Amino acid sequence: MIRTPVWQDVSDAGGVGGAGLDFDDFARSRQAHLRRTAHLLCGDWHLAEDLTQTALAKLYAVWRRVRQLESPDGYARRVLYRTFIDETRRRRWWERTGAGVGEGEGAYQEDLVAPASDPDLRLTLLDALRQLPPRGRAVLVLRFWEDQSVEATAAALGCSVGTVKSQTSRGLGTLRTILADSGKDLGNDFGPGGAGSGTGYLRAEW
């Protein structure tokens, strides 16, 4: 695992951008958000930390170029998601003995605090998300946790807009089925394309 003292969390500020931005400042301001996103993707806090540090290391290697972009945040997002997809293909993240949903939660339990109206629903939703295939999970996290457009999601994952739409529809259908089986309900805020006012609802619950 990569460890660098200057990357310790100090805040969860909003998007950061601008030419000449210092890498240490960027990493400090965005690490908490990246780690929470990584946890939604892999379902384990220790693996989420590894994924975040790997993504930051990759970002650091090309920072001289990335810092000139209008939004380094978008580039960091792409690096994190593509690293997750690459690692799941190699199954390295899943090979650790004992790695699972509950492992390591205590170390970062404060990161789960969210303005959820139903804590039980949030936990059920997180468990349902972990049952989706990696790419489908990544699509939903980008669309509803990151609140990204279909086009931005496709760019981040390096796939077509059509793939994002089909994965979104399929993923939400699976979530509805899992939640219905558990006695929960996503409601009727999602159209065939998976977009709608339910976006904010899912973001709050996650």
PDB file of N, CA, C and O in Angstrom, residues 26-55:
ATOM      1  N   PHE A  26      -4.368  19.436  -3.618  1.00  0.00           N
ATOM      2  CA  PHE A  26      -5.435  18.693  -4.290  1.00  0.00           C
ATOM      3  C   PHE A  26      -5.714  17.375  -3.580  1.00  0.00           C
ATOM      4  O   PHE A  26      -6.866  17.024  -3.318  1.00  0.00           O
ATOM      5  N   ALA A  27      -4.661  16.630  -3.268  1.00  0.00           N
ATOM      6  CA  ALA A  27      -4.822  15.327  -2.620  1.00  0.00           C
ATOM      7  C   ALA A  27      -5.480  15.479  -1.254  1.00  0.00           C
ATOM      8  O   ALA A  27      -6.357  14.682  -0.873  1.00  0.00           O
ATOM      9  N   ARG A  28      -5.079  16.486  -0.490  1.00  0.00           N
ATOM     10  CA  ARG A  28      -5.678  16.709   0.833  1.00  0.00           C
ATOM     11  C   ARG A  28      -7.179  16.977   0.715  1.00  0.00           C
ATOM     12  O   ARG A  28      -7.971  16.477   1.513  1.00  0.00           O
ATOM     13  N   SER A  29      -7.555  17.803  -0.242  1.00  0.00           N
ATOM     14  CA  SER A  29      -8.950  18.224  -0.338  1.00  0.00           C
ATOM     15  C   SER A  29      -9.859  17.162  -0.920  1.00  0.00           C
ATOM     16  O   SER A  29     -11.064  17.157  -0.658  1.00  0.00           O
ATOM     17  N   ARG A  30      -9.316  16.219  -1.695  1.00  0.00           N
ATOM     18  CA  ARG A  30     -10.162  15.265  -2.393  1.00  0.00           C
ATOM     19  C   ARG A  30     -10.047  13.819  -1.910  1.00  0.00           C
ATOM     20  O   ARG A  30     -10.820  12.964  -2.322  1.00  0.00           O
ATOM     21  N   GLN A  31      -9.095  13.528  -1.038  1.00  0.00           N
ATOM     22  CA  GLN A  31      -8.871  12.137  -0.654  1.00  0.00           C
ATOM     23  C   GLN A  31     -10.087  11.525   0.033  1.00  0.00           C
ATOM     24  O   GLN A  31     -10.445  10.370  -0.219  1.00  0.00           O
ATOM     25  N   ALA A  32     -10.733  12.268   0.917  1.00  0.00           N
ATOM     26  CA  ALA A  32     -11.888  11.720   1.639  1.00  0.00           C
ATOM     27  C   ALA A  32     -13.003  11.345   0.673  1.00  0.00           C
ATOM     28  O   ALA A  32     -13.623  10.281   0.798  1.00  0.00           O
ATOM     29  N   HIS A  33     -13.270  12.215  -0.288  1.00  0.00           N
ATOM     30  CA  HIS A  33     -14.325  11.927  -1.258  1.00  0.00           C
ATOM     31  C   HIS A  33     -13.949  10.727  -2.124  1.00  0.00           C
ATOM     32  O   HIS A  33     -14.789   9.845  -2.382  1.00  0.00           O
ATOM     33  N   LEU A  34     -12.705  10.682  -2.579  1.00  0.00           N
ATOM     34  CA  LEU A  34     -12.256   9.550  -3.391  1.00  0.00           C
ATOM     35  C   LEU A  34     -12.362   8.240  -2.622  1.00  0.00           C
ATOM     36  O   LEU A  34     -12.753   7.209  -3.169  1.00  0.00           O
ATOM     37  N   ARG A  35     -12.019   8.274  -1.333  1.00  0.00           N
ATOM     38  CA  ARG A  35     -12.067   7.055  -0.534  1.00  0.00           C
ATOM     39  C   ARG A  35     -13.496   6.579  -0.331  1.00  0.00           C
ATOM     40  O   ARG A  35     -13.777   5.380  -0.366  1.00  0.00           O
ATOM     41  N   ARG A  36     -14.427   7.507  -0.100  1.00  0.00           N
ATOM     42  CA  ARG A  36     -15.831   7.117   0.039  1.00  0.00           C
ATOM     43  C   ARG A  36     -16.353   6.519  -1.264  1.00  0.00           C
ATOM     44  O   ARG A  36     -17.095   5.542  -1.257  1.00  0.00           O
ATOM     45  N   THR A  37     -15.954   7.138  -2.384  1.00  0.00           N
ATOM     46  CA  THR A  37     -16.353   6.603  -3.685  1.00  0.00           C
ATOM     47  C   THR A  37     -15.782   5.208  -3.880  1.00  0.00           C
ATOM     48  O   THR A  37     -16.479   4.286  -4.335  1.00  0.00           O
ATOM     49  N   ALA A  38     -14.510   5.036  -3.531  1.00  0.00           N
ATOM     50  CA  ALA A  38     -13.866   3.727  -3.670  1.00  0.00           C
ATOM     51  C   ALA A  38     -14.563   2.682  -2.813  1.00  0.00           C
ATOM     52  O   ALA A  38     -14.689   1.525  -3.208  1.00  0.00           O
ATOM     53  N   HIS A  39     -15.055   3.079  -1.634  1.00  0.00           N
ATOM     54  CA  HIS A  39     -15.758   2.136  -0.774  1.00  0.00           C
ATOM     55  C   HIS A  39     -17.067   1.688  -1.403  1.00  0.00           C
ATOM     56  O   HIS A  39     -17.453   0.516  -1.314  1.00  0.00           O
ATOM     57  N   LEU A  40     -17.772   2.609  -2.054  1.00  0.00           N
ATOM     58  CA  LEU A  40     -18.989   2.227  -2.749  1.00  0.00           C
ATOM     59  C   LEU A  40     -18.683   1.237  -3.864  1.00  0.00           C
ATOM     60  O   LEU A  40     -19.473   0.338  -4.153  1.00  0.00           O
ATOM     61  N   LEU A  41     -17.514   1.390  -4.480  1.00  0.00           N
ATOM     62  CA  LEU A  41     -17.140   0.521  -5.584  1.00  0.00           C
ATOM     63  C   LEU A  41     -16.723  -0.872  -5.118  1.00  0.00           C
ATOM     64  O   LEU A  41     -17.156  -1.879  -5.680  1.00  0.00           O
ATOM     65  N   CYS A  42     -15.871  -0.938  -4.086  1.00  0.00           N
ATOM     66  CA  CYS A  42     -15.300  -2.239  -3.709  1.00  0.00           C
ATOM     67  C   CYS A  42     -15.921  -2.853  -2.461  1.00  0.00           C
ATOM     68  O   CYS A  42     -15.767  -4.045  -2.210  1.00  0.00           O
ATOM     69  N   GLY A  43     -16.612  -2.066  -1.638  1.00  0.00           N
ATOM     70  CA  GLY A  43     -17.315  -2.611  -0.481  1.00  0.00           C
ATOM     71  C   GLY A  43     -16.452  -2.929   0.718  1.00  0.00           C
ATOM     72  O   GLY A  43     -16.912  -3.605   1.638  1.00  0.00           O
ATOM     73  N   ASP A  44     -15.215  -2.460   0.746  1.00  0.00           N
ATOM     74  CA  ASP A  44     -14.319  -2.767   1.866  1.00  0.00           C
ATOM     75  C   ASP A  44     -13.421  -1.557   2.105  1.00  0.00           C
ATOM     76  O   ASP A  44     -12.807  -1.039   1.174  1.00  0.00           O
ATOM     77  N   TRP A  45     -13.336  -1.121   3.370  1.00  0.00           N
ATOM     78  CA  TRP A  45     -12.594   0.109   3.651  1.00  0.00           C
ATOM     79  C   TRP A  45     -11.098  -0.037   3.407  1.00  0.00           C
ATOM     80  O   TRP A  45     -10.444   0.895   2.950  1.00  0.00           O
ATOM     81  N   HIS A  46     -10.512  -1.178   3.742  1.00  0.00           N
ATOM     82  CA  HIS A  46      -9.074  -1.355   3.514  1.00  0.00           C
ATOM     83  C   HIS A  46      -8.758  -1.352   2.020  1.00  0.00           C
ATOM     84  O   HIS A  46      -7.788  -0.735   1.573  1.00  0.00           O
ATOM     85  N   LEU A  47      -9.581  -2.042   1.241  1.00  0.00           N
ATOM     86  CA  LEU A  47      -9.386  -2.054  -0.200  1.00  0.00           C
ATOM     87  C   LEU A  47      -9.649  -0.670  -0.795  1.00  0.00           C
ATOM     88  O   LEU A  47      -8.993  -0.263  -1.757  1.00  0.00           O
ATOM     89  N   ALA A  48     -10.610   0.045  -0.233  1.00  0.00           N
ATOM     90  CA  ALA A  48     -10.902   1.397  -0.705  1.00  0.00           C
ATOM     91  C   ALA A  48      -9.698   2.314  -0.482  1.00  0.00           C
ATOM     92  O   ALA A  48      -9.372   3.160  -1.326  1.00  0.00           O
ATOM     93  N   GLU A  49      -9.035   2.141   0.654  1.00  0.00           N
ATOM     94  CA  GLU A  49      -7.832   2.929   0.925  1.00  0.00           C
ATOM     95  C   GLU A  49      -6.733   2.598  -0.082  1.00  0.00           C
ATOM     96  O   GLU A  49      -6.060   3.492  -0.614  1.00  0.00           O
ATOM     97  N   ASP A  50      -6.555   1.313  -0.367  1.00  0.00           N
ATOM     98  CA  ASP A  50      -5.555   0.910  -1.357  1.00  0.00           C
ATOM     99  C   ASP A  50      -5.874   1.493  -2.728  1.00  0.00           C
ATOM    100  O   ASP A  50      -4.993   1.995  -3.430  1.00  0.00           O
ATOM    101  N   LEU A  51      -7.143   1.408  -3.102  1.00  0.00           N
ATOM    102  CA  LEU A  51      -7.574   1.912  -4.409  1.00  0.00           C
ATOM    103  C   LEU A  51      -7.349   3.419  -4.513  1.00  0.00           C
ATOM    104  O   LEU A  51      -6.868   3.924  -5.531  1.00  0.00           O
ATOM    105  N   THR A  52      -7.668   4.141  -3.448  1.00  0.00           N
ATOM    106  CA  THR A  52      -7.473   5.591  -3.436  1.00  0.00           C
ATOM    107  C   THR A  52      -6.005   5.956  -3.552  1.00  0.00           C
ATOM    108  O   THR A  52      -5.617   6.838  -4.333  1.00  0.00           O
ATOM    109  N   GLN A  53      -5.151   5.284  -2.793  1.00  0.00           N
ATOM    110  CA  GLN A  53      -3.724   5.584  -2.821  1.00  0.00           C
ATOM    111  C   GLN A  53      -3.117   5.242  -4.187  1.00  0.00           C
ATOM    112  O   GLN A  53      -2.248   5.960  -4.688  1.00  0.00           O
ATOM    113  N   THR A  54      -3.582   4.149  -4.792  1.00  0.00           N
ATOM    114  CA  THR A  54      -3.092   3.779  -6.116  1.00  0.00           C
ATOM    115  C   THR A  54      -3.482   4.835  -7.142  1.00  0.00           C
ATOM    116  O   THR A  54      -2.675   5.235  -7.993  1.00  0.00           O
ATOM    117  N   ALA A  55      -4.728   5.297  -7.065  1.00  0.00           N
ATOM    118  CA  ALA A  55      -5.196   6.324  -7.989  1.00  0.00           C
ATOM    119  C   ALA A  55      -4.418   7.628  -7.804  1.00  0.00           C
ATOM    120  O   ALA A  55      -4.037   8.289  -8.785  1.00  0.00           O
TER     121      ALA A  55
END
